[in-house]
C-alpha positions as MATLAB code, in Angstrom:
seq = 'XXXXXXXXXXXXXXXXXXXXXXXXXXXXXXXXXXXXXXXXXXXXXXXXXXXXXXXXXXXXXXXXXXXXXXXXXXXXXXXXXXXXXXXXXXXXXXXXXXXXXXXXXXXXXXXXXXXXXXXXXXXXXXXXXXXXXXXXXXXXXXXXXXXXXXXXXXXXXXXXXXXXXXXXXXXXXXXXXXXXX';
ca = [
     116.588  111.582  111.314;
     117.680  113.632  114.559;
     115.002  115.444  116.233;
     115.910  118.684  114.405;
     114.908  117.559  110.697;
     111.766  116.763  109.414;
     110.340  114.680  106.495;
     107.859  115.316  103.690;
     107.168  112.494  100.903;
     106.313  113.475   97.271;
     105.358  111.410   94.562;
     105.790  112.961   91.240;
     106.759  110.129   88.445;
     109.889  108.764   87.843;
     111.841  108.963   91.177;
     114.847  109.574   89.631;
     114.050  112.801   88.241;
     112.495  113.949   91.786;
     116.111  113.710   93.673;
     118.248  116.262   92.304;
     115.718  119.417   92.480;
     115.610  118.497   95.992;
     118.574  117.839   96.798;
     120.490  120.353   95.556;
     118.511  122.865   97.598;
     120.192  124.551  100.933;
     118.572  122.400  104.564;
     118.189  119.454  102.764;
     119.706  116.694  104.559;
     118.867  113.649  102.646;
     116.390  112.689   99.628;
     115.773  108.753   99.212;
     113.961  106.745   96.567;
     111.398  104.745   97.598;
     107.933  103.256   97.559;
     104.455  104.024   99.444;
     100.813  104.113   99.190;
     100.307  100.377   98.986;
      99.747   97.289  100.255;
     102.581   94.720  100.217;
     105.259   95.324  102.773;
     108.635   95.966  101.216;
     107.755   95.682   97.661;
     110.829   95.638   94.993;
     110.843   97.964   92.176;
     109.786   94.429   89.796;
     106.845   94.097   92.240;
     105.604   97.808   92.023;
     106.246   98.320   87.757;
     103.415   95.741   87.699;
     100.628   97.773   89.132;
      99.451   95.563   91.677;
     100.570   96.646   95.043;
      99.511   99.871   94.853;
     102.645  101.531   95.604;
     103.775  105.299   93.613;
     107.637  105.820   93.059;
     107.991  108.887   95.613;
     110.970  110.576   97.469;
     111.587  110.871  101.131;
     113.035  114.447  101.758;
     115.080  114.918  105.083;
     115.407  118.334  105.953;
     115.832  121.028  108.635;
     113.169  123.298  108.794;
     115.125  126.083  110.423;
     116.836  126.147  106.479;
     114.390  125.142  104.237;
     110.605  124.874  104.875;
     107.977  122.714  104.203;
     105.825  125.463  101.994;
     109.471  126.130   99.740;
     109.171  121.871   99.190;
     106.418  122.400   98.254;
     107.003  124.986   95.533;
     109.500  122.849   94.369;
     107.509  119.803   94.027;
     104.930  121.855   91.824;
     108.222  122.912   89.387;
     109.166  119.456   88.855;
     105.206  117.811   88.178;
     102.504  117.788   85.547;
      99.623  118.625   88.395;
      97.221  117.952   85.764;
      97.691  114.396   85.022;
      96.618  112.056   87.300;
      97.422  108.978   84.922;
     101.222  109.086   85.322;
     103.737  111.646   84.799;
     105.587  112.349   81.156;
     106.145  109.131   79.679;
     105.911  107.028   82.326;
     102.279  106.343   82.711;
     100.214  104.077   85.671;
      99.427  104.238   89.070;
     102.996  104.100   90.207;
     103.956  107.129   88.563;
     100.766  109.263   90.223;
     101.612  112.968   91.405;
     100.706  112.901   95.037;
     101.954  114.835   98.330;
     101.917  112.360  101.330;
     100.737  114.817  104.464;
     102.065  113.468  107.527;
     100.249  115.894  110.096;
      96.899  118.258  109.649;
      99.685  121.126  109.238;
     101.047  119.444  106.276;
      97.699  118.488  104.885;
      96.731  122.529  104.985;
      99.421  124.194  103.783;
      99.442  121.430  100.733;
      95.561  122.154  100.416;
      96.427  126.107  100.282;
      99.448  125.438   97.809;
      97.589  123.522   95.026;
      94.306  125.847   95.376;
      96.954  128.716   95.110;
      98.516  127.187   91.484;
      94.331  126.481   91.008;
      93.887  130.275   90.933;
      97.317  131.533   89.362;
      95.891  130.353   86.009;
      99.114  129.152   85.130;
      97.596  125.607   83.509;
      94.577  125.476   81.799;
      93.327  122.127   82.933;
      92.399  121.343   86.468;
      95.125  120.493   89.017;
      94.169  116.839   89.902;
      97.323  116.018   91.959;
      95.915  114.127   95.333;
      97.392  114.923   98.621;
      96.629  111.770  101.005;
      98.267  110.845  104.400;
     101.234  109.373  104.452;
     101.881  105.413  104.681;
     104.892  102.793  105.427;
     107.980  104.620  103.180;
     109.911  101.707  102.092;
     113.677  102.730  100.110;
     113.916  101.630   97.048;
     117.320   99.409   96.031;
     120.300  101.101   96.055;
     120.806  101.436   92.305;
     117.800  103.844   92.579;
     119.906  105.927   94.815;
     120.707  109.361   93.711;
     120.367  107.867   90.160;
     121.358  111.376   88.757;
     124.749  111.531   90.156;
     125.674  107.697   89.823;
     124.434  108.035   86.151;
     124.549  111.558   84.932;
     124.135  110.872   81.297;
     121.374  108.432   81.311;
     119.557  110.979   83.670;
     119.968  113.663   81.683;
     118.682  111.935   78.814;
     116.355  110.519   80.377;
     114.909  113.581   81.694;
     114.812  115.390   78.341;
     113.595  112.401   76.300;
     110.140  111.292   79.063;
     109.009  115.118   77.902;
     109.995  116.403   81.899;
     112.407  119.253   81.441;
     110.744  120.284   78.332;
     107.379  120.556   80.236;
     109.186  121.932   83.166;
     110.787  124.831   81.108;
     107.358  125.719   78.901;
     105.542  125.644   82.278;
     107.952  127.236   84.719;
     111.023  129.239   83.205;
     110.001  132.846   85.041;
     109.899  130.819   88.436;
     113.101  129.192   88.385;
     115.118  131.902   86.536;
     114.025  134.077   89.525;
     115.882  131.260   92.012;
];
């Protein structure tokens, strides 16, 4: 990271289906798969599918925010989540798979407070949105093969995506916004 970019961590389910809206998107200079929110120090993707080290799947977004800033992240995050399940996202279900947005200063943590009180009040959902936004903790990458999974592996990502229930939810919930990009 040079002294230009910035960072913002998401967690939204499955990490592999977090990369590609991301990174796809003009300013962004890197997205990695990874780990955080827990308590064992470099866990491994075996240690963190058991539940036990309290870890989500999230993405670590590189960017520069003279391109791309942190409030457009975060309207991209909301396109790509359920915000009102806090059990998982799609079919992948458990702590590790919790939406959250990891704040890393008070500046973060406010305009992530204003964003998900804004989709609150748009009425867009009917059901509370019960994603958490918590300070950020020790990022640790996930192994390579988790590495932009969608390019290494386009098919099995793009079935993937379709068959956990994620672009279907994604295209009920959020066709005006993104036909608009």
């Amino acid at each position: 990271m040079t002294s230009k970019t910035k960072t913002a961590i998401f967690a939204g389910g499955c990490f592999w289906c977090m990369v590609k809206p991301f990174d796809t998107q003009p300013g962004i200079i890197s997205v990695t798969s990874g780990y955080t929110g827990g308590h064992v120090p470099n866990p491994t993707y075996g240690q963190v599918t058991t539940g036990t080290t309290g870890h989500t799947e999230a993405v670590e977004i590189e960017y520069d925010p003279e391109v791309i800033s942190y409030e457009r992240l975060l309207d991209t995050y909301w396109q790509q989540t359920d915000p009102t399940d806090a059990l998982g996202q799609f079919a992948d279900r458990g702590d590790s798979y919790r939406p959250v947005i990891y704040y890393g200063n008070e500046e973060e943590q406010k305009l992530a407070e204003e964003s998900k009180q804004q989709l609150e009040a748009s009425g867009r959902f009917e059901q509370p949105i019960v994603t958490k936004i918590e300070p950020r903790a020790p990022f640790y990458p996930a192994e390579e093969y988790h590495q932009d999974y969608y390019k290494k592996n386009r098919v099995h990502y793009n079935l993937y995506r379709e068959g956990s229930g994620r672009a279907g939810f994604i295209r009920k919930h959020w066709t005006d916004k993104i036909s608009k990009k």
